[in-house]
Coordinates of C-alpha atoms in Angstrom, one line a residue:
X569 CA -88.0 115.9 -248.4
X570 CA -86.5 115.7 -244.9
X571 CA -88.0 112.2 -244.4
X572 CA -86.4 110.9 -247.5
X573 CA -83.0 112.3 -246.4
X574 CA -83.4 110.5 -243.1
X575 CA -84.3 107.3 -244.8
X576 CA -81.3 107.7 -247.1
X577 CA -79.1 108.4 -244.0
X578 CA -80.1 105.2 -242.2
X579 CA -79.6 103.0 -245.3
X580 CA -75.9 103.1 -244.5
X581 CA -74.8 100.5 -241.8
X582 CA -72.0 102.8 -240.7
X583 CA -74.5 105.6 -239.9
X584 CA -76.6 103.2 -237.9
X585 CA -73.6 102.2 -235.8
X586 CA -72.8 105.9 -235.1
X587 CA -76.3 106.7 -234.0
X588 CA -76.5 103.6 -231.7
X589 CA -73.1 104.5 -230.2
X590 CA -74.2 108.1 -229.6
X591 CA -77.4 106.9 -227.8
X592 CA -75.3 104.6 -225.6
X593 CA -73.0 107.4 -224.6
X594 CA -75.9 109.7 -223.7
X595 CA -77.6 106.9 -221.6
X596 CA -74.4 106.1 -219.8
X597 CA -73.9 109.8 -219.0
X598 CA -77.4 110.1 -217.5
X599 CA -76.9 107.0 -215.4
X600 CA -73.6 108.3 -214.1
X601 CA -75.1 111.7 -213.2
X602 CA -77.9 109.9 -211.2
X603 CA -75.8 107.3 -209.3
X604 CA -72.4 108.9 -208.9
X605 CA -73.0 112.6 -208.8
X606 CA -75.9 112.6 -206.4
X607 CA -75.0 114.0 -203.0
X608 CA -77.1 111.4 -201.1
X609 CA -77.1 107.6 -201.8
X610 CA -80.3 106.2 -203.2
X611 CA -82.9 105.4 -200.6
X612 CA -81.6 107.8 -197.9
X613 CA -82.6 111.2 -196.8
X614 CA -79.8 113.7 -197.1
X615 CA -80.5 114.9 -193.6
X616 CA -80.7 111.5 -192.0
X617 CA -78.0 108.8 -191.6
X618 CA -77.7 105.8 -189.3
X619 CA -75.0 106.0 -186.6
X620 CA -74.6 103.1 -184.2
X621 CA -78.0 102.2 -182.7
X622 CA -79.5 105.7 -183.1
X623 CA -80.7 107.8 -186.0
X624 CA -78.5 110.8 -186.4
X625 CA -81.1 113.5 -186.9
X626 CA -80.2 117.2 -186.6
X627 CA -82.1 118.5 -183.5
X628 CA -82.5 121.9 -185.1
X629 CA -84.7 120.4 -187.9
X630 CA -87.2 119.1 -185.4
X631 CA -90.1 120.8 -183.6
X632 CA -90.2 120.9 -179.8
X633 CA -92.9 118.2 -179.8
X634 CA -90.9 115.9 -182.1
X635 CA -87.7 116.4 -180.1
X636 CA -89.5 115.9 -176.8
X637 CA -90.9 112.6 -178.0
X638 CA -87.7 111.3 -179.5
X639 CA -85.4 112.3 -176.6
X640 CA -87.6 111.3 -173.8
X641 CA -88.1 107.8 -175.2
X642 CA -84.4 107.5 -176.1
X643 CA -83.2 108.5 -172.7
X644 CA -85.4 105.8 -171.1
X645 CA -83.9 103.2 -173.6
X646 CA -80.3 104.3 -172.7
X647 CA -81.1 104.0 -169.0
X648 CA -82.5 100.5 -169.6
X649 CA -79.1 99.4 -170.7
X650 CA -78.0 99.8 -167.1
X651 CA -80.9 97.8 -165.7
X652 CA -82.8 100.9 -164.6
X653 CA -86.5 100.1 -164.4
X654 CA -89.2 102.5 -165.7
X655 CA -90.7 103.0 -162.3
X656 CA -87.4 104.4 -161.1
X657 CA -87.8 107.3 -163.6
X658 CA -90.2 110.2 -162.9
X659 CA -91.0 112.6 -165.7
X660 CA -92.0 116.3 -165.4
X661 CA -93.6 117.9 -168.4
X662 CA -96.2 120.6 -169.0
X663 CA -98.8 118.3 -170.6
X664 CA -101.8 120.7 -170.1
X665 CA -100.6 123.7 -172.1
X666 CA -97.8 122.1 -174.1
X667 CA -95.9 125.3 -173.6
X668 CA -92.1 125.6 -173.9
X669 CA -91.1 125.7 -170.2
X670 CA -91.4 123.2 -167.4
X671 CA -90.8 124.1 -163.8
X672 CA -89.1 121.7 -161.4
X673 CA -86.6 121.6 -158.5
X674 CA -83.7 122.1 -160.8
X675 CA -85.1 125.1 -162.7
X676 CA -86.8 125.5 -166.1
X677 CA -86.4 123.5 -169.3
X678 CA -87.7 123.8 -172.8
X679 CA -88.9 120.1 -173.1
X680 CA -88.8 118.0 -170.0
X681 CA -87.1 117.0 -166.8
X682 CA -86.4 113.5 -165.5
X683 CA -85.4 112.3 -162.1
X684 CA -83.8 108.9 -162.1
X685 CA -83.1 106.8 -159.1
X686 CA -80.0 104.5 -159.5
X687 CA -78.5 101.9 -157.1
X688 CA -75.6 103.0 -154.9
X689 CA -73.3 100.5 -156.7
X690 CA -73.9 102.1 -160.1
X691 CA -71.6 104.9 -161.1
X692 CA -73.3 108.1 -162.2
X693 CA -70.2 108.8 -164.4
X694 CA -70.9 105.7 -166.4
X695 CA -74.6 106.7 -166.9
X696 CA -73.6 110.2 -167.8
X697 CA -71.1 109.0 -170.4
X698 CA -73.7 106.9 -172.2
X699 CA -76.3 109.7 -172.1
X700 CA -73.8 112.3 -173.4
X701 CA -72.9 110.0 -176.3
X702 CA -76.6 109.6 -177.1
X703 CA -77.3 113.3 -177.2
X704 CA -74.2 113.9 -179.3
X705 CA -75.9 111.8 -182.0
X706 CA -78.5 114.6 -182.3
X707 CA -75.9 117.5 -182.4
X708 CA -76.6 118.4 -178.8
X709 CA -74.2 119.1 -176.0
X710 CA -74.4 118.5 -172.2
X711 CA -73.2 120.2 -169.1
X712 CA -72.9 118.2 -165.8
X713 CA -73.0 119.4 -162.2
X714 CA -71.9 116.8 -159.7
X715 CA -72.4 116.7 -155.9
X716 CA -69.0 115.7 -154.6
X717 CA -70.4 114.0 -151.5
X718 CA -73.4 112.0 -152.9
X719 CA -72.0 111.7 -156.5
X720 CA -75.4 112.6 -157.7
X721 CA -75.4 114.5 -161.0
X722 CA -77.6 116.9 -162.9
X723 CA -77.2 116.7 -166.7
X724 CA -78.4 119.8 -168.7
X725 CA -79.0 119.2 -172.4
X726 CA -78.6 122.1 -174.8
X727 CA -78.2 123.1 -178.5
X728 CA -74.6 123.4 -179.6
X729 CA -75.5 127.0 -180.4
X730 CA -76.5 128.3 -177.0
X731 CA -77.9 131.4 -178.5
X732 CA -80.9 129.3 -179.8
X733 CA -82.4 129.0 -176.4
X734 CA -81.9 130.7 -173.0
X735 CA -83.1 127.5 -171.2
X736 CA -81.7 124.0 -171.4
X737 CA -83.7 121.7 -173.6
X738 CA -83.9 119.0 -170.9
X739 CA -82.5 118.2 -167.5
X740 CA -81.8 114.7 -166.1
X741 CA -81.3 114.4 -162.3
X742 CA -79.3 111.2 -161.5
X743 CA -79.9 110.4 -157.8
X744 CA -78.4 107.4 -155.9
X745 CA -80.9 105.6 -153.7
X746 CA -80.8 102.6 -151.3
X747 CA -84.4 101.8 -152.2
X748 CA -83.6 100.5 -155.7
X749 CA -81.7 97.4 -156.5
X750 CA -80.7 95.8 -159.8
X751 CA -81.1 92.0 -160.4
X752 CA -77.5 90.8 -160.7
X753 CA -75.1 87.9 -160.1
X754 CA -71.4 87.1 -160.0
X755 CA -70.3 84.9 -162.9
X756 CA -67.2 82.8 -163.6
X757 CA -66.7 81.8 -167.3
X758 CA -64.1 79.1 -168.0
X759 CA -63.1 79.0 -171.7
X760 CA -62.3 75.4 -172.4
X761 CA -61.0 75.5 -176.0
X762 CA -58.0 77.9 -175.9
X763 CA -55.8 75.3 -177.6
X764 CA -57.8 75.9 -180.8
X765 CA -56.7 79.5 -181.0
X766 CA -53.7 80.6 -183.0
X767 CA -50.9 82.4 -181.1
X768 CA -51.8 85.8 -182.6
X769 CA -55.5 85.2 -181.7
X770 CA -54.5 84.5 -178.1
X771 CA -52.5 87.7 -178.0
X772 CA -55.3 89.7 -179.6
X773 CA -58.4 88.3 -177.9
X774 CA -57.5 86.7 -174.6
X775 CA -54.3 88.0 -173.0
X776 CA -55.9 91.3 -172.1
X777 CA -59.0 89.7 -170.6
X778 CA -58.7 89.1 -166.8
X779 CA -62.4 88.3 -166.1
X780 CA -62.2 84.7 -167.6
X781 CA -60.4 81.5 -166.6
X782 CA -58.9 79.1 -169.1
X783 CA -58.5 75.3 -169.2
X784 CA -54.8 74.8 -169.1
X785 CA -53.3 72.6 -171.9
X786 CA -51.4 69.6 -170.6
X787 CA -49.9 68.4 -173.9
X788 CA -46.1 69.0 -174.1
X789 CA -46.7 70.3 -177.7
X790 CA -48.5 73.3 -176.2
X791 CA -45.5 74.4 -174.1
X792 CA -45.5 77.9 -175.8
X793 CA -49.1 78.4 -174.9
X794 CA -48.5 77.2 -171.3
X795 CA -45.7 79.6 -170.9
X796 CA -47.7 82.5 -172.3
X797 CA -50.6 81.9 -170.0
X798 CA -48.4 81.6 -166.9
X799 CA -46.2 84.6 -168.0
X800 CA -49.3 86.9 -168.2
X801 CA -50.7 85.5 -164.9
X802 CA -53.9 84.2 -166.4
X803 CA -56.2 82.2 -164.1
X804 CA -55.8 78.6 -165.3
X805 CA -57.7 75.4 -164.4
X806 CA -56.8 71.8 -165.4
X807 CA -59.5 69.3 -166.3
X808 CA -59.0 66.0 -164.6
X809 CA -61.2 63.0 -165.6
X810 CA -62.6 60.1 -163.6
X811 CA -63.6 56.9 -165.3
X812 CA -64.9 53.4 -164.6
X813 CA -62.7 50.4 -163.9
X814 CA -61.7 49.7 -167.5
X815 CA -61.5 53.3 -168.7
X816 CA -57.7 53.7 -168.8
X817 CA -57.9 56.9 -170.8
X818 CA -59.0 58.8 -167.7
X819 CA -56.7 60.3 -165.0
X820 CA -58.4 58.3 -162.3
X821 CA -60.1 54.9 -162.7
X822 CA -62.5 53.2 -160.3
X823 CA -60.0 50.3 -159.9
X824 CA -57.5 52.5 -158.1
X825 CA -57.0 52.0 -154.3
X826 CA -56.3 54.8 -151.9
X827 CA -52.5 54.5 -152.4
X828 CA -52.8 54.7 -156.2
X829 CA -55.0 57.8 -155.9
X830 CA -52.6 59.4 -153.6
X831 CA -49.6 58.8 -155.9
X832 CA -51.5 60.1 -158.9
X833 CA -52.5 63.3 -157.1
X834 CA -48.9 63.8 -155.8
X835 CA -47.5 63.3 -159.3
X836 CA -50.0 65.9 -160.7
X837 CA -49.1 68.5 -158.1
X838 CA -45.4 68.1 -159.0
X839 CA -46.0 68.3 -162.8
X840 CA -48.2 71.4 -162.4
X841 CA -47.1 73.3 -159.2
X842 CA -48.7 76.6 -160.3
X843 CA -52.2 75.2 -160.9
X844 CA -54.4 75.4 -157.8
X845 CA -57.8 74.5 -159.3
X846 CA -59.1 71.5 -161.2
X847 CA -62.4 70.5 -162.8
X848 CA -63.2 66.9 -161.9
X849 CA -65.2 65.4 -164.8
X850 CA -66.9 62.0 -164.7
X851 CA -66.5 60.2 -168.0
X852 CA -68.7 57.2 -167.1
X853 CA -72.1 57.0 -165.4
X854 CA -71.5 53.9 -163.2
X855 CA -68.9 55.6 -160.9
X856 CA -69.3 55.3 -157.2
X857 CA -69.7 58.8 -155.7
X858 CA -67.5 57.7 -152.8
X859 CA -64.6 57.1 -155.2
X860 CA -65.1 60.6 -156.7
X861 CA -65.1 62.1 -153.2
X862 CA -61.9 60.2 -152.3
X863 CA -60.1 61.8 -155.3
X864 CA -61.5 65.2 -154.4
X865 CA -60.3 64.9 -150.8
X866 CA -56.8 63.9 -151.8
X867 CA -56.6 66.9 -154.2
X868 CA -57.8 69.2 -151.4
X869 CA -55.1 67.8 -149.1
X870 CA -52.6 69.3 -151.6
X871 CA -54.4 72.6 -151.4
X872 CA -56.0 72.1 -154.8
X873 CA -59.6 73.4 -155.2
X874 CA -62.0 71.0 -156.9
X875 CA -64.9 72.0 -159.1
X876 CA -67.2 69.0 -159.7
X877 CA -68.6 68.8 -163.2
X878 CA -72.2 68.9 -161.8
X879 CA -71.5 72.3 -160.2
X880 CA -71.0 73.8 -163.7
X881 CA -74.1 75.6 -164.9
X882 CA -75.4 74.4 -168.3
X883 CA -76.5 77.6 -170.1
X884 CA -77.7 76.0 -173.4
X885 CA -78.6 72.7 -174.9
X886 CA -77.1 71.0 -178.0
X887 CA -79.6 72.7 -180.4
X888 CA -79.0 76.1 -178.9
X889 CA -75.3 75.6 -179.0
X890 CA -75.5 75.1 -182.7
X891 CA -77.6 78.2 -183.2
X892 CA -76.1 81.4 -184.7
X893 CA -77.7 83.3 -181.8
X894 CA -76.2 81.0 -179.1
X895 CA -74.5 83.7 -177.2
X896 CA -77.7 85.8 -177.0
X897 CA -79.4 82.6 -175.7
X898 CA -76.6 82.1 -173.3
X899 CA -77.0 85.6 -171.9
X900 CA -80.7 85.2 -171.5
X901 CA -80.3 81.8 -169.7
X902 CA -77.6 83.3 -167.6
X903 CA -79.9 86.1 -166.4
X904 CA -82.6 83.5 -165.6
X905 CA -80.2 81.4 -163.5
X906 CA -78.6 84.5 -161.9
X907 CA -82.0 85.6 -160.5
X908 CA -82.1 82.3 -158.6
X909 CA -78.6 81.4 -157.6
X910 CA -76.8 84.7 -157.6
X911 CA -73.4 83.0 -158.3
X912 CA -72.7 81.0 -161.4
X913 CA -69.7 79.0 -162.7
X914 CA -69.8 77.7 -166.3
X915 CA -67.4 76.1 -168.7
X916 CA -68.0 76.9 -172.4
X917 CA -66.4 76.7 -175.8
X918 CA -65.9 80.1 -177.6
X919 CA -64.5 79.9 -181.1
X920 CA -62.0 82.6 -182.1
X921 CA -64.3 83.9 -184.9
X922 CA -67.2 84.2 -182.4
X923 CA -65.3 85.8 -179.6
X924 CA -66.3 89.4 -180.5
X925 CA -70.0 88.4 -180.4
X926 CA -69.6 86.6 -177.1
X927 CA -67.8 89.5 -175.5
X928 CA -70.4 92.0 -176.7
X929 CA -73.0 90.0 -174.7
X930 CA -70.7 90.0 -171.7
X931 CA -70.4 93.8 -171.9
X932 CA -74.2 94.1 -172.0
X933 CA -74.6 92.0 -168.9
X934 CA -71.9 94.0 -167.1
X935 CA -73.9 97.2 -167.7
X936 CA -76.9 95.5 -166.3
X937 CA -75.0 94.9 -163.1
X938 CA -73.6 91.4 -163.6
X939 CA -70.0 90.9 -162.4
X940 CA -67.6 88.6 -164.3
X941 CA -64.5 87.2 -162.4
X942 CA -62.0 84.6 -163.0
X943 CA -62.3 81.6 -160.7
X944 CA -59.7 82.8 -158.2
X945 CA -61.5 86.2 -157.7
X946 CA -64.9 84.5 -157.9
X947 CA -64.0 82.2 -155.0
X948 CA -62.7 85.1 -152.9
X949 CA -65.9 87.2 -153.5
X950 CA -68.6 84.6 -153.6
X951 CA -69.3 84.3 -149.8
X952 CA -69.3 88.1 -149.3
X953 CA -71.4 88.7 -152.3
X954 CA -74.0 86.1 -151.4
X955 CA -74.2 87.5 -147.9
X956 CA -74.7 91.0 -149.2
X957 CA -77.4 89.8 -151.6
X958 CA -79.2 88.0 -148.8
X959 CA -79.1 91.1 -146.7
X960 CA -80.4 93.1 -149.6
X961 CA -83.2 90.7 -150.3
X962 CA -84.1 90.7 -146.6
X963 CA -84.3 94.6 -146.7
X964 CA -86.5 94.4 -149.8
X965 CA -88.8 91.9 -148.1
X966 CA -89.0 94.0 -145.0
X967 CA -89.8 97.1 -147.0
X968 CA -92.5 95.2 -148.8
X969 CA -93.9 93.9 -145.5
X970 CA -93.8 97.4 -144.0
X971 CA -95.6 98.8 -147.1
X972 CA -98.2 96.0 -146.9
X973 CA -98.7 96.6 -143.2
X974 CA -99.2 100.4 -143.8
X975 CA -101.6 99.6 -146.6
X976 CA -103.6 97.2 -144.4
X977 CA -103.7 99.7 -141.6
X978 CA -104.9 102.4 -143.9
X979 CA -107.6 100.1 -145.3
X980 CA -108.7 99.2 -141.8
X981 CA -108.8 102.8 -140.7
X982 CA -110.8 103.7 -143.8
X983 CA -113.2 100.9 -143.1
X984 CA -113.7 102.1 -139.5
X985 CA -114.2 105.6 -140.7
X986 CA -116.8 104.4 -143.2
X987 CA -118.6 102.3 -140.6
X988 CA -118.6 105.3 -138.2
X989 CA -120.1 107.5 -141.0
X990 CA -122.8 104.9 -141.7
X991 CA -123.7 104.7 -137.9
X992 CA -123.7 108.5 -137.7
X993 CA -125.9 108.7 -140.7
X994 CA -128.4 106.2 -139.3
X995 CA -128.5 108.1 -136.0
X996 CA -129.1 111.4 -137.8
X997 CA -131.8 109.8 -139.9
X998 CA -133.5 108.4 -136.9
X999 CA -133.4 111.7 -135.1
X1000 CA -134.9 113.5 -138.0
X1001 CA -137.7 110.8 -138.3
X1002 CA -138.6 111.2 -134.6
X1003 CA -138.7 114.9 -134.8
X1004 CA -141.0 114.7 -137.8
X1005 CA -143.3 112.3 -136.1
X1006 CA -143.7 114.7 -133.1
X1007 CA -144.5 117.6 -135.3
X1008 CA -147.0 115.6 -137.2
X1009 CA -149.2 114.9 -134.1
X1010 CA -151.9 117.7 -133.9
X1011 CA -153.1 119.0 -130.6
X1012 CA -156.9 118.4 -129.8
X1013 CA -159.0 121.5 -130.5
X1014 CA -161.9 122.6 -128.3
X1015 CA -165.3 121.9 -129.7
X1016 CA -167.8 124.8 -129.9
X1017 CA -171.1 124.3 -128.2
X1018 CA -173.4 124.3 -131.1
X1019 CA -176.3 122.3 -129.5
X1020 CA -179.7 124.1 -129.5
X1021 CA -180.7 125.6 -126.2
X1022 CA -183.3 123.8 -124.1
X1023 CA -186.8 125.2 -123.8
X1024 CA -186.6 125.4 -120.0
X1025 CA -183.6 127.8 -120.5
X1026 CA -185.6 130.0 -122.8
X1027 CA -188.6 130.2 -120.3
X1028 CA -186.3 131.2 -117.5
X1029 CA -185.4 134.3 -119.3

């Protein structure tokens, strides 16, 4: 009966449409409740979100063991940002009993204590700021005690609700030391394509940056950019070119005599009186070095510093320059060269759309201890920095020699002691052997007279 009524109902096209529409509405409502009314986005845990480079996990939801593992590793990673090596970090944790408290010079903690040696030139305030930001990601707070003389600090890490624990979760002792040194260099980056930037990009990206030099535009059409750079006292450098005899597109050609070179240099100094540094770039390979030196000497006579193009460090090849990771490659190559030369000057092209990526890499290198200066500051600091680095390296080498000497002396002393022990042992063994031999020799015993008496002796009786 009911089935027949249902069949009768669905014979009507209008009724079919109504049922289909009703099903669609229900389906849409279910989907809406799933994707729009859910408190957490699909694929994420409601208690976990990503914030910056760290996972924002509430510390209260973790056990002590989990929190110890996460925070200890995380702290080491943060310290690595500043070029602090793992062997400069000492850890104190109760590994035997895995109990809550750990005793150390600075008191007790729930999880661990770290003592971190940092170079004297690294500010403990900078390290503290980065660590405090890291702990904040986990809902933790920090308290800092600073020694006003040494600038060493002790960072205590606690729950935001201090009633949760009477002891700090962790303590980090930041101690300055002359025994540790970061690998670093001073760097001058000359940005050579500023004319490709729009005026608003120059204002936004470059004007507030004092650690770079810029190739100064010489075209009269760029008068506004020239005035802006000079008004904001940017360090500017002009690129002068040297070519062969028939290359008339260059500033200096090999066909010029001394008088012509002198006149050209004088004209340049009059046209650009505020520019005190130039890059001298060879455009042809068959140029006599003596001619290039003659140009450089004349420029120097007008108190204009000369950077020869072969003095500029090449930090990536053509293929690397076209890579999307070129600035990461540049930073890596810069560190490699910095370990060797300690002072680097380079001229690179940085597109306005890539400037943010480039500057992020610069900030990473700064945290590691690399110093970025415009060419004027670079020139003023170069000699002093290289002298200090040489003295630092000599101290490190002397310390290594002293340690090696002590180690050698210790080994020699141990060797002598071992040899003496062997001799003493042989002597004792020999004495024991001699004593044993003496005790083994039996004294001769008197023989009893057991021979039968003679007959004559018997008769006498």
